mmCIF file of C-alpha atoms in Angstrom:
data_model
loop_
_atom_site.group_PDB
_atom_site.id
_atom_site.type_symbol
_atom_site.label_atom_id
_atom_site.label_comp_id
_atom_site.label_asym_id
_atom_site.label_seq_id
_atom_site.Cartn_x
_atom_site.Cartn_y
_atom_site.Cartn_z
ATOM 1 C CA MET C 10 0.989 8.286 -13.742
ATOM 2 C CA PRO C 11 -0.055 10.720 -11.084
ATOM 3 C CA LYS C 12 1.479 10.213 -7.884
ATOM 4 C CA PRO C 13 -0.747 10.302 -4.726
ATOM 5 C CA LEU C 14 0.907 13.566 -2.911
ATOM 6 C CA GLU C 15 0.841 15.851 -6.150
ATOM 7 C CA ASP C 16 -0.089 19.246 -5.323
ATOM 8 C CA ILE C 17 1.137 19.215 -1.689
ATOM 9 C CA LYS C 18 4.132 21.417 -1.181
ATOM 10 C CA VAL C 19 6.721 20.755 1.950
ATOM 11 C CA VAL C 20 8.800 23.057 3.397
ATOM 12 C CA ASP C 21 12.013 20.734 4.325
ATOM 13 C CA LEU C 22 14.060 22.638 7.181
ATOM 14 C CA THR C 23 15.842 19.264 7.851
ATOM 15 C CA ASN C 24 19.554 18.047 7.978
ATOM 16 C CA MET C 25 21.657 15.092 8.083
ATOM 17 C CA LEU C 26 19.681 11.623 7.486
ATOM 18 C CA MET C 27 16.210 11.357 9.763
ATOM 19 C CA GLY C 28 14.227 14.471 8.223
ATOM 20 C CA PRO C 29 15.806 14.052 4.616
ATOM 21 C CA TYR C 30 14.917 10.669 4.508
ATOM 22 C CA THR C 31 11.284 11.589 5.639
ATOM 23 C CA THR C 32 11.119 14.504 3.004
ATOM 24 C CA GLN C 33 12.772 12.347 0.469
ATOM 25 C CA ILE C 34 9.687 9.561 0.771
ATOM 26 C CA LEU C 35 7.362 12.335 0.640
ATOM 27 C CA GLY C 36 9.028 13.721 -2.732
ATOM 28 C CA ASP C 37 8.759 10.335 -4.508
ATOM 29 C CA MET C 38 5.103 10.323 -3.548
ATOM 30 C CA GLY C 39 4.828 13.556 -5.217
ATOM 31 C CA ALA C 40 5.113 16.280 -3.260
ATOM 32 C CA ASP C 41 6.884 19.576 -3.803
ATOM 33 C CA VAL C 42 9.702 19.683 -1.640
ATOM 34 C CA ILE C 43 11.598 22.615 -0.872
ATOM 35 C CA LYS C 44 14.854 21.621 0.971
ATOM 36 C CA VAL C 45 15.644 25.015 2.707
ATOM 37 C CA GLU C 46 19.275 24.896 3.618
ATOM 38 C CA ALA C 47 21.764 27.033 5.617
ATOM 39 C CA PRO C 48 24.597 28.699 3.455
ATOM 40 C CA GLY C 49 27.109 26.047 3.170
ATOM 41 C CA GLY C 50 24.601 23.551 2.801
ATOM 42 C CA ASP C 51 23.486 20.438 4.638
ATOM 43 C CA PRO C 52 26.275 18.945 6.278
ATOM 44 C CA VAL C 53 25.403 15.262 5.212
ATOM 45 C CA ARG C 54 26.548 16.795 1.597
ATOM 46 C CA TYR C 55 30.048 16.297 2.778
ATOM 47 C CA ILE C 56 30.055 12.775 4.423
ATOM 48 C CA GLY C 57 31.120 9.683 2.209
ATOM 49 C CA ALA C 58 32.461 8.579 -1.190
ATOM 50 C CA ALA C 59 31.805 12.021 -3.450
ATOM 51 C CA ARG C 60 33.198 12.934 -6.874
ATOM 52 C CA ASN C 61 32.560 16.631 -6.163
ATOM 53 C CA LEU C 62 32.552 18.463 -2.843
ATOM 54 C CA GLY C 63 29.320 18.799 -1.276
ATOM 55 C CA MET C 64 27.459 15.916 -3.279
ATOM 56 C CA GLY C 65 28.552 12.855 -1.280
ATOM 57 C CA ALA C 66 26.985 9.531 -1.381
ATOM 58 C CA ILE C 67 24.480 9.588 1.552
ATOM 59 C CA TYR C 68 23.259 12.839 0.464
ATOM 60 C CA LEU C 69 22.308 11.578 -2.899
ATOM 61 C CA ASN C 70 20.695 8.652 -1.233
ATOM 62 C CA CYS C 71 18.418 10.659 1.058
ATOM 63 C CA ASN C 72 17.725 13.994 -0.947
ATOM 64 C CA ARG C 73 16.452 12.968 -4.517
ATOM 65 C CA SER C 74 12.778 14.216 -5.444
ATOM 66 C CA LYS C 75 13.619 17.859 -4.031
ATOM 67 C CA ARG C 76 14.434 21.406 -4.864
ATOM 68 C CA SER C 77 17.117 23.127 -3.150
ATOM 69 C CA LEU C 78 16.939 26.877 -1.751
ATOM 70 C CA VAL C 79 19.508 28.429 0.186
ATOM 71 C CA LEU C 80 18.254 31.078 2.513
ATOM 72 C CA ASP C 81 19.789 32.399 5.756
ATOM 73 C CA LEU C 82 17.258 32.200 8.122
ATOM 74 C CA LYS C 83 18.681 34.525 10.721
ATOM 75 C CA THR C 84 18.602 37.495 8.521
ATOM 76 C CA GLU C 85 15.588 39.466 8.359
ATOM 77 C CA GLU C 86 15.076 39.027 5.071
ATOM 78 C CA GLY C 87 15.548 35.125 5.170
ATOM 79 C CA HIS C 88 13.028 35.101 7.809
ATOM 80 C CA ALA C 89 10.887 37.120 5.594
ATOM 81 C CA ALA C 90 11.175 34.913 2.807
ATOM 82 C CA ILE C 91 10.896 31.501 4.318
ATOM 83 C CA LEU C 92 7.549 32.976 6.098
ATOM 84 C CA ARG C 93 6.268 33.768 2.391
ATOM 85 C CA LEU C 94 7.005 30.138 1.626
ATOM 86 C CA ILE C 95 5.639 28.712 4.508
ATOM 87 C CA ALA C 96 2.017 30.615 3.912
ATOM 88 C CA LYS C 97 1.782 28.770 0.629
ATOM 89 C CA SER C 98 2.782 25.238 1.769
ATOM 90 C CA ASP C 99 0.757 22.369 3.032
ATOM 91 C CA ILE C 100 3.299 20.679 5.185
ATOM 92 C CA LEU C 101 6.717 21.883 7.398
ATOM 93 C CA VAL C 102 9.079 19.316 8.649
ATOM 94 C CA TYR C 103 12.092 19.927 10.653
ATOM 95 C CA ASN C 104 14.672 18.257 12.745
ATOM 96 C CA ARG C 105 15.985 20.764 14.947
ATOM 97 C CA ARG C 106 15.220 21.242 18.421
ATOM 98 C CA PRO C 107 11.882 23.151 19.230
ATOM 99 C CA GLN C 108 13.799 25.503 21.099
ATOM 100 C CA VAL C 109 15.980 26.368 18.110
ATOM 101 C CA MET C 110 12.779 26.965 15.904
ATOM 102 C CA GLU C 111 11.741 29.171 18.329
ATOM 103 C CA ARG C 112 14.780 31.270 18.500
ATOM 104 C CA LEU C 113 14.421 31.606 14.325
ATOM 105 C CA GLY C 114 11.211 32.595 15.009
ATOM 106 C CA LEU C 115 9.304 29.395 13.254
ATOM 107 C CA SER C 116 7.847 28.023 16.159
ATOM 108 C CA TYR C 117 4.017 26.813 15.816
ATOM 109 C CA GLU C 118 2.351 29.406 17.352
ATOM 110 C CA THR C 119 3.948 31.738 15.018
ATOM 111 C CA VAL C 120 3.702 30.084 11.715
ATOM 112 C CA ARG C 121 0.137 28.833 12.477
ATOM 113 C CA GLN C 122 -1.002 32.705 12.362
ATOM 114 C CA ILE C 123 -0.008 32.945 8.595
ATOM 115 C CA ASN C 124 -1.104 29.587 7.720
ATOM 116 C CA PRO C 125 -3.498 27.743 9.969
ATOM 117 C CA SER C 126 -3.921 24.650 7.676
ATOM 118 C CA LEU C 127 -0.252 23.859 7.772
ATOM 119 C CA ILE C 128 0.776 20.391 9.174
ATOM 120 C CA TYR C 129 3.903 21.231 11.275
ATOM 121 C CA ALA C 130 5.964 18.229 12.066
ATOM 122 C CA GLY C 131 9.143 18.114 14.131
ATOM 123 C CA LEU C 132 11.351 15.187 14.236
ATOM 124 C CA TYR C 133 13.783 15.350 17.134
ATOM 125 C CA GLY C 134 15.392 13.816 20.410
ATOM 126 C CA TYR C 135 12.807 13.609 23.653
ATOM 127 C CA GLY C 136 9.447 14.298 24.063
ATOM 128 C CA GLN C 137 8.792 18.161 25.325
ATOM 129 C CA ASN C 138 7.318 17.427 28.941
ATOM 130 C CA GLY C 139 10.067 15.361 30.232
ATOM 131 C CA PRO C 140 13.867 16.274 31.940
ATOM 132 C CA TYR C 141 15.394 15.464 28.668
ATOM 133 C CA ALA C 142 13.514 17.772 26.526
ATOM 134 C CA LYS C 143 16.498 20.110 25.743
ATOM 135 C CA LYS C 144 18.982 17.349 24.857
ATOM 136 C CA PRO C 145 20.388 17.211 21.493
ATOM 137 C CA ALA C 146 20.116 13.552 20.079
ATOM 138 C CA PHE C 147 21.821 11.585 17.478
ATOM 139 C CA ASP C 148 20.928 8.099 15.967
ATOM 140 C CA ASP C 149 23.796 6.514 18.475
ATOM 141 C CA LEU C 150 22.941 8.058 21.309
ATOM 142 C CA ILE C 151 19.196 6.876 20.879
ATOM 143 C CA GLN C 152 20.192 3.387 20.127
ATOM 144 C CA GLY C 153 22.089 3.305 23.667
ATOM 145 C CA ALA C 154 19.013 5.185 25.110
ATOM 146 C CA VAL C 155 16.573 2.609 24.274
ATOM 147 C CA SER C 156 19.407 -0.314 24.974
ATOM 148 C CA ILE C 157 20.255 -1.648 21.595
ATOM 149 C CA PRO C 158 23.979 -2.021 22.590
ATOM 150 C CA ALA C 159 22.758 -3.603 25.700
ATOM 151 C CA LEU C 160 21.022 -6.084 24.042
ATOM 152 C CA ALA C 161 23.414 -6.957 21.449
ATOM 153 C CA GLN C 162 26.034 -7.436 24.655
ATOM 154 C CA MET C 163 22.931 -9.713 26.271
ATOM 155 C CA ALA C 164 23.068 -11.660 22.976
ATOM 156 C CA ASP C 165 26.740 -12.688 22.541
ATOM 157 C CA GLY C 166 28.475 -11.749 25.823
ATOM 158 C CA GLY C 167 30.541 -9.143 23.851
ATOM 159 C CA VAL C 168 30.911 -5.172 24.006
ATOM 160 C CA PRO C 169 28.187 -3.340 23.445
ATOM 161 C CA ARG C 170 27.814 -2.205 20.020
ATOM 162 C CA TYR C 171 25.502 -0.112 17.971
ATOM 163 C CA ALA C 172 23.682 -1.452 15.005
ATOM 164 C CA PRO C 173 25.847 -1.053 12.079
ATOM 165 C CA SER C 174 22.900 1.085 10.115
ATOM 166 C CA ALA C 175 21.256 4.491 11.011
ATOM 167 C CA ILE C 176 18.530 2.290 12.061
ATOM 168 C CA VAL C 177 16.827 5.199 14.530
ATOM 169 C CA ASP C 178 16.915 7.919 12.075
ATOM 170 C CA ARG C 179 15.473 5.825 9.481
ATOM 171 C CA GLY C 180 13.021 3.839 11.339
ATOM 172 C CA VAL C 181 11.912 7.363 12.814
ATOM 173 C CA ALA C 182 11.532 8.785 9.518
ATOM 174 C CA LEU C 183 9.302 5.688 8.305
ATOM 175 C CA TRP C 184 7.026 6.785 11.275
ATOM 176 C CA ALA C 185 6.856 10.112 10.576
ATOM 177 C CA VAL C 186 5.760 9.739 7.096
ATOM 178 C CA GLY C 187 3.134 7.834 8.112
ATOM 179 C CA GLN C 188 1.950 10.334 10.605
ATOM 180 C CA ILE C 189 2.302 12.932 8.333
ATOM 181 C CA ASN C 190 0.176 11.522 5.743
ATOM 182 C CA ALA C 191 -2.479 10.758 8.550
ATOM 183 C CA ALA C 192 -2.490 14.135 9.740
ATOM 184 C CA LEU C 193 -3.138 15.154 5.507
ATOM 185 C CA TYR C 194 -6.000 13.010 5.609
ATOM 186 C CA TYR C 195 -7.403 14.410 8.949
ATOM 187 C CA ARG C 196 -7.061 18.136 7.088
ATOM 188 C CA SER C 197 -8.914 16.681 4.028
ATOM 189 C CA ARG C 198 -11.889 15.829 6.534
ATOM 190 C CA THR C 199 -11.839 18.722 8.681
ATOM 191 C CA GLY C 200 -9.591 21.560 7.018
ATOM 192 C CA THR C 201 -7.802 21.783 10.169
ATOM 193 C CA GLY C 202 -3.770 21.984 10.388
ATOM 194 C CA GLN C 203 -1.982 20.764 13.642
ATOM 195 C CA LYS C 204 1.293 20.405 15.271
ATOM 196 C CA LEU C 205 3.155 16.701 15.134
ATOM 197 C CA ASP C 206 5.751 16.299 17.762
ATOM 198 C CA LEU C 207 7.660 12.857 16.683
ATOM 199 C CA PRO C 208 10.336 12.198 19.105
ATOM 200 C CA MET C 209 13.069 9.638 18.435
ATOM 201 C CA PHE C 210 13.378 8.535 22.013
ATOM 202 C CA GLU C 211 9.767 7.522 22.899
ATOM 203 C CA MET C 212 9.033 6.221 19.266
ATOM 204 C CA MET C 213 12.026 3.699 19.416
ATOM 205 C CA VAL C 214 11.231 2.553 23.125
ATOM 206 C CA SER C 215 8.074 1.356 21.789
ATOM 207 C CA PHE C 216 10.354 -0.200 18.708
ATOM 208 C CA ILE C 217 12.300 -2.002 20.990
ATOM 209 C CA LEU C 218 10.108 -2.954 23.925
ATOM 210 C CA ALA C 219 7.525 -4.348 22.040
ATOM 211 C CA ASP C 220 9.813 -7.301 21.584
ATOM 212 C CA HIS C 221 11.674 -7.130 25.167
ATOM 213 C CA MET C 222 9.139 -6.106 27.549
ATOM 214 C CA GLU C 223 8.231 -9.386 28.029
ATOM 215 C CA GLY C 224 7.398 -10.353 31.681
ATOM 216 C CA GLU C 225 7.350 -6.628 32.691
ATOM 217 C CA THR C 226 4.434 -6.324 30.444
ATOM 218 C CA PHE C 227 2.135 -7.374 33.262
ATOM 219 C CA LEU C 228 1.752 -5.914 36.674
ATOM 220 C CA PRO C 229 3.044 -7.260 39.056
ATOM 221 C CA PRO C 230 5.625 -8.433 36.518
ATOM 222 C CA ILE C 231 5.636 -12.151 35.765
ATOM 223 C CA GLY C 232 9.232 -12.327 34.666
ATOM 224 C CA THR C 233 12.312 -10.246 33.321
ATOM 225 C CA PRO C 234 12.618 -8.403 30.157
ATOM 226 C CA GLY C 235 14.121 -9.664 27.300
ATOM 227 C CA TYR C 236 12.884 -12.491 24.552
ATOM 228 C CA LYS C 237 14.763 -15.448 24.647
ATOM 229 C CA ARG C 238 14.789 -16.221 20.991
ATOM 230 C CA MET C 239 16.334 -12.713 19.925
ATOM 231 C CA LEU C 240 18.785 -12.971 22.577
ATOM 232 C CA ASN C 241 19.875 -16.414 21.856
ATOM 233 C CA PRO C 242 23.840 -16.038 21.469
ATOM 234 C CA ASP C 243 23.177 -18.781 18.539
ATOM 235 C CA ARG C 244 20.598 -16.598 16.839
ATOM 236 C CA ARG C 245 22.457 -15.515 13.809
ATOM 237 C CA PRO C 246 23.690 -16.370 10.221
ATOM 238 C CA TYR C 247 24.842 -20.215 10.356
ATOM 239 C CA PRO C 248 27.917 -21.036 8.875
ATOM 240 C CA THR C 249 27.791 -23.954 6.200
ATOM 241 C CA LYS C 250 30.419 -25.612 4.552
ATOM 242 C CA ASP C 251 30.953 -22.738 2.080
ATOM 243 C CA GLY C 252 29.511 -19.809 3.621
ATOM 244 C CA TYR C 253 26.420 -18.364 5.575
ATOM 245 C CA ILE C 254 22.924 -19.304 5.491
ATOM 246 C CA CYS C 255 20.111 -17.552 7.410
ATOM 247 C CA ALA C 256 17.540 -19.840 8.064
ATOM 248 C CA MET C 257 13.838 -19.273 10.039
ATOM 249 C CA ILE C 258 12.744 -22.687 11.049
ATOM 250 C CA TYR C 259 9.295 -21.546 13.315
ATOM 251 C CA THR C 260 6.284 -22.644 13.118
ATOM 252 C CA ASP C 261 5.024 -26.507 13.717
ATOM 253 C CA ARG C 262 4.880 -26.991 9.821
ATOM 254 C CA HIS C 263 8.521 -25.271 9.413
ATOM 255 C CA TRP C 264 9.954 -28.106 12.127
ATOM 256 C CA ARG C 265 8.003 -30.857 10.357
ATOM 257 C CA ASP C 266 8.567 -30.237 6.864
ATOM 258 C CA PHE C 267 12.265 -29.796 7.803
ATOM 259 C CA TYR C 268 12.885 -32.718 9.572
ATOM 260 C CA LYS C 269 11.076 -34.542 6.831
ATOM 261 C CA ALA C 270 13.269 -33.209 4.015
ATOM 262 C CA LEU C 271 15.905 -34.462 5.976
ATOM 263 C CA GLY C 272 14.263 -38.188 6.463
ATOM 264 C CA LYS C 273 14.267 -37.810 10.188
ATOM 265 C CA GLU C 274 10.553 -37.337 11.080
ATOM 266 C CA ALA C 275 11.059 -39.733 14.048
ATOM 267 C CA VAL C 276 13.067 -36.730 15.963
ATOM 268 C CA LEU C 277 9.835 -34.628 16.354
ATOM 269 C CA GLU C 278 7.760 -37.666 17.896
ATOM 270 C CA GLN C 279 10.548 -38.797 20.049
ATOM 271 C CA ASP C 280 12.008 -35.250 21.331
ATOM 272 C CA PRO C 281 9.738 -33.172 23.473
ATOM 273 C CA ARG C 282 11.413 -30.124 22.998
ATOM 274 C CA PHE C 283 9.723 -29.856 19.545
ATOM 275 C CA THR C 284 6.184 -30.470 21.033
ATOM 276 C CA SER C 285 5.146 -26.865 20.513
ATOM 277 C CA ILE C 286 6.506 -23.393 20.131
ATOM 278 C CA THR C 287 6.163 -22.774 23.922
ATOM 279 C CA THR C 288 8.652 -25.952 24.169
ATOM 280 C CA ARG C 289 11.208 -24.761 21.424
ATOM 281 C CA THR C 290 11.420 -21.300 23.038
ATOM 282 C CA GLU C 291 12.001 -22.747 26.498
ATOM 283 C CA HIS C 292 14.969 -25.089 24.880
ATOM 284 C CA ILE C 293 15.882 -22.679 22.264
ATOM 285 C CA ALA C 294 19.371 -22.551 23.188
ATOM 286 C CA GLU C 295 19.769 -25.950 22.722
ATOM 287 C CA ILE C 296 18.024 -26.348 19.456
ATOM 288 C CA TYR C 297 20.027 -23.525 17.898
ATOM 289 C CA ALA C 298 23.275 -24.743 18.827
ATOM 290 C CA GLU C 299 22.233 -28.440 17.144
ATOM 291 C CA LEU C 300 21.187 -26.495 14.241
ATOM 292 C CA ALA C 301 24.110 -24.744 14.126
ATOM 293 C CA ALA C 302 26.112 -27.716 13.906
ATOM 294 C CA LEU C 303 24.184 -29.738 11.466
ATOM 295 C CA LEU C 304 24.188 -26.705 8.829
ATOM 296 C CA GLN C 305 28.007 -26.841 8.715
ATOM 297 C CA THR C 306 27.479 -30.327 7.076
ATOM 298 C CA ARG C 307 26.302 -29.077 3.753
ATOM 299 C CA THR C 308 27.120 -26.049 1.219
ATOM 300 C CA THR C 309 24.709 -23.208 1.235
ATOM 301 C CA ASP C 310 23.586 -24.080 -2.291
ATOM 302 C CA GLU C 311 22.603 -27.401 -0.878
ATOM 303 C CA TRP C 312 20.598 -26.114 2.243
ATOM 304 C CA MET C 313 18.817 -23.841 0.032
ATOM 305 C CA ALA C 314 17.668 -26.174 -2.248
ATOM 306 C CA LEU C 315 16.519 -28.452 0.789
ATOM 307 C CA PHE C 316 14.931 -25.244 2.327
ATOM 308 C CA ASP C 317 12.996 -24.601 -0.826
ATOM 309 C CA LEU C 318 11.537 -27.897 -1.470
ATOM 310 C CA ALA C 319 10.542 -27.894 2.200
ATOM 311 C CA ASP C 320 9.217 -24.325 1.835
ATOM 312 C CA VAL C 321 10.885 -23.442 4.802
ATOM 313 C CA PRO C 322 12.147 -19.611 4.941
ATOM 314 C CA ALA C 323 15.879 -19.215 4.140
ATOM 315 C CA MET C 324 18.391 -17.221 2.627
ATOM 316 C CA PRO C 325 21.809 -17.293 1.637
ATOM 317 C CA MET C 326 23.864 -14.247 4.009
ATOM 318 C CA ASN C 327 24.336 -11.137 1.693
ATOM 319 C CA SER C 328 27.129 -8.833 1.893
ATOM 320 C CA PRO C 329 26.648 -5.264 0.974
ATOM 321 C CA GLU C 330 28.921 -6.075 -2.467
ATOM 322 C CA SER C 331 26.913 -9.346 -3.305
ATOM 323 C CA LEU C 332 23.487 -7.677 -2.456
ATOM 324 C CA LEU C 333 24.265 -5.107 -5.283
ATOM 325 C CA GLY C 334 24.213 -8.252 -7.869
ATOM 326 C CA ASP C 335 21.336 -9.844 -6.007
ATOM 327 C CA VAL C 336 19.310 -11.854 -9.114
ATOM 328 C CA HIS C 337 15.893 -10.961 -7.453
ATOM 329 C CA LEU C 338 16.650 -6.831 -7.400
ATOM 330 C CA ALA C 339 17.843 -7.224 -10.746
ATOM 331 C CA GLN C 340 14.681 -8.833 -11.950
ATOM 332 C CA THR C 341 12.270 -6.518 -10.214
ATOM 333 C CA GLY C 342 14.376 -3.429 -11.083
ATOM 334 C CA PHE C 343 15.471 -2.125 -8.040
ATOM 335 C CA PHE C 344 18.460 -0.639 -8.816
ATOM 336 C CA ILE C 345 18.419 2.179 -11.602
ATOM 337 C CA GLU C 346 21.204 3.741 -13.502
ATOM 338 C CA ARG C 347 20.639 7.692 -13.817
ATOM 339 C CA GLU C 348 22.546 10.647 -15.055
ATOM 340 C CA HIS C 349 22.893 13.186 -12.728
ATOM 341 C CA PRO C 350 23.918 16.477 -14.088
ATOM 342 C CA SER C 351 26.875 17.136 -11.826
ATOM 343 C CA GLU C 352 27.816 13.598 -10.975
ATOM 344 C CA GLY C 353 27.293 11.785 -13.906
ATOM 345 C CA LYS C 354 26.118 8.107 -14.112
ATOM 346 C CA ILE C 355 25.031 7.108 -10.406
ATOM 347 C CA ARG C 356 23.097 3.739 -9.146
ATOM 348 C CA ASP C 357 19.575 4.776 -7.579
ATOM 349 C CA MET C 358 16.931 2.661 -6.140
ATOM 350 C CA ALA C 359 13.785 2.482 -6.737
ATOM 351 C CA VAL C 360 10.727 2.976 -4.381
ATOM 352 C CA PRO C 361 9.983 -0.245 -2.775
ATOM 353 C CA ALA C 362 6.548 -0.106 -3.130
ATOM 354 C CA PHE C 363 4.209 -1.504 -5.723
ATOM 355 C CA TRP C 364 1.031 0.699 -6.279
ATOM 356 C CA SER C 365 -1.762 -0.186 -8.966
ATOM 357 C CA GLU C 366 -2.754 3.321 -9.787
ATOM 358 C CA SER C 367 -0.428 6.207 -8.526
ATOM 359 C CA GLN C 368 3.161 4.721 -8.449
ATOM 360 C CA PRO C 369 5.457 6.568 -6.222
ATOM 361 C CA ALA C 370 8.829 7.313 -7.777
ATOM 362 C CA PRO C 371 11.443 9.746 -7.938
ATOM 363 C CA THR C 372 10.845 13.081 -9.492
ATOM 364 C CA CYS C 373 14.337 14.619 -9.802
ATOM 365 C CA HIS C 374 17.773 14.256 -8.922
ATOM 366 C CA ALA C 375 19.274 15.250 -5.520
ATOM 367 C CA PRO C 376 19.912 18.816 -6.026
ATOM 368 C CA LEU C 377 23.252 20.636 -6.350
ATOM 369 C CA LEU C 378 23.420 23.568 -3.316
ATOM 370 C CA GLY C 379 20.976 26.260 -4.375
ATOM 371 C CA GLU C 380 20.206 24.724 -7.562
ATOM 372 C CA HIS C 381 16.199 26.290 -7.428
ATOM 373 C CA SER C 382 16.860 29.237 -5.130
ATOM 374 C CA PHE C 383 15.636 31.930 -7.664
ATOM 375 C CA ASP C 384 12.733 29.561 -8.896
ATOM 376 C CA VAL C 385 11.355 28.993 -5.463
ATOM 377 C CA LEU C 386 11.466 32.452 -4.266
ATOM 378 C CA THR C 387 10.172 33.817 -7.659
ATOM 379 C CA GLU C 388 7.125 31.479 -7.264
ATOM 380 C CA VAL C 389 6.355 33.215 -3.904
ATOM 381 C CA GLY C 390 6.313 36.704 -5.232
ATOM 382 C CA TYR C 391 10.039 37.811 -5.273
ATOM 383 C CA ASP C 392 11.290 39.463 -8.575
ATOM 384 C CA ILE C 393 14.829 39.144 -10.057
ATOM 385 C CA GLU C 394 16.037 42.604 -8.728
ATOM 386 C CA ALA C 395 14.781 41.720 -5.457
ATOM 387 C CA LEU C 396 16.653 38.309 -5.708
ATOM 388 C CA GLU C 397 19.802 39.425 -6.915
ATOM 389 C CA LYS C 398 19.973 42.184 -4.194
ATOM 390 C CA MET C 399 19.468 39.192 -1.701
ATOM 391 C CA LYS C 400 22.161 37.271 -3.373
ATOM 392 C CA ALA C 401 24.485 39.895 -3.248
ATOM 393 C CA SER C 402 24.064 40.438 0.647
ATOM 394 C CA GLY C 403 24.384 36.727 1.243
ATOM 395 C CA VAL C 404 20.790 36.091 2.153
ATOM 396 C CA VAL C 405 20.518 33.751 -0.902
ATOM 397 C CA GLU C 406 22.406 31.524 -2.966
#
């Protein structure tokens, strides 16, 4: 089955998580992604569990569907080689600060001269028209800057905490994939490439404040920031007799069918807090607290049976370990056992989308460092003798 981005070539000048996750998705969609690594490789190669040095678990989970080219871009020969590759490519993705790209001689103004149809996508910390423009950025820093730890503290009164996931890196990556594909569509209509600046800070501000701007949406303000339901300390997995359950009793129908299943329909008629979603939101702290006490009276399986009968959204709380054995994921074939040429058997994850005509899927394993250097450079005109000289001088590995 053909994939949606076949015949698209991507120069991947990214490392760590955000950029590599972006380009892995493009690779799963069929693009030929060339991961350009400095000598020594992407630092994420050395993070997390590993069987072999430079092939850590986090690297394996965001770098499949790519080829690896090791190139020293700070040398004259390396710079010339990357320009040859860019000249024959459709997309360039980077996650260095723009100032670094300029120092490397790879600014948009430079590369557009050799490839005016190129889509040049930069994923970095902050928009370039503000005082933060030159600041470095990481997931934790942006989480703090957009108030994620503060919101966690507002919700439970504890210490501020980052989300235990690279939510910024992966969220911005998903956003970037959409932007890049839209730019491809624009180019297909006009023939024109362009520069995409995709700052983490601004994107995540829009992500967070879409929920929490609240009364500050209006001018003058009609209330304070913060969505009460999300900030309620009882908005959390509910303890049951033997575990935890996640229940979302939200709409009028949900509440009606829930109490009907309990044999307590009269509660909704007698308690004015349940009149509408507005009144429930006003009294959400009391409602959540009462629900929490109620759910402790039965087992998780007993509550799941009731919620399923009432067609009320609910799921048992998984741990990372139990998620690996989830029956739904097993039935849908989400986890796939693959043989990696250096790492042996690994557990991979399928593309979480289902296309009727051009299903995305991994195209190859996460590459060894420099596994495809000679192949890629041969494709842009280098002969073996030139490549051996470049290897001997450390320009290429």
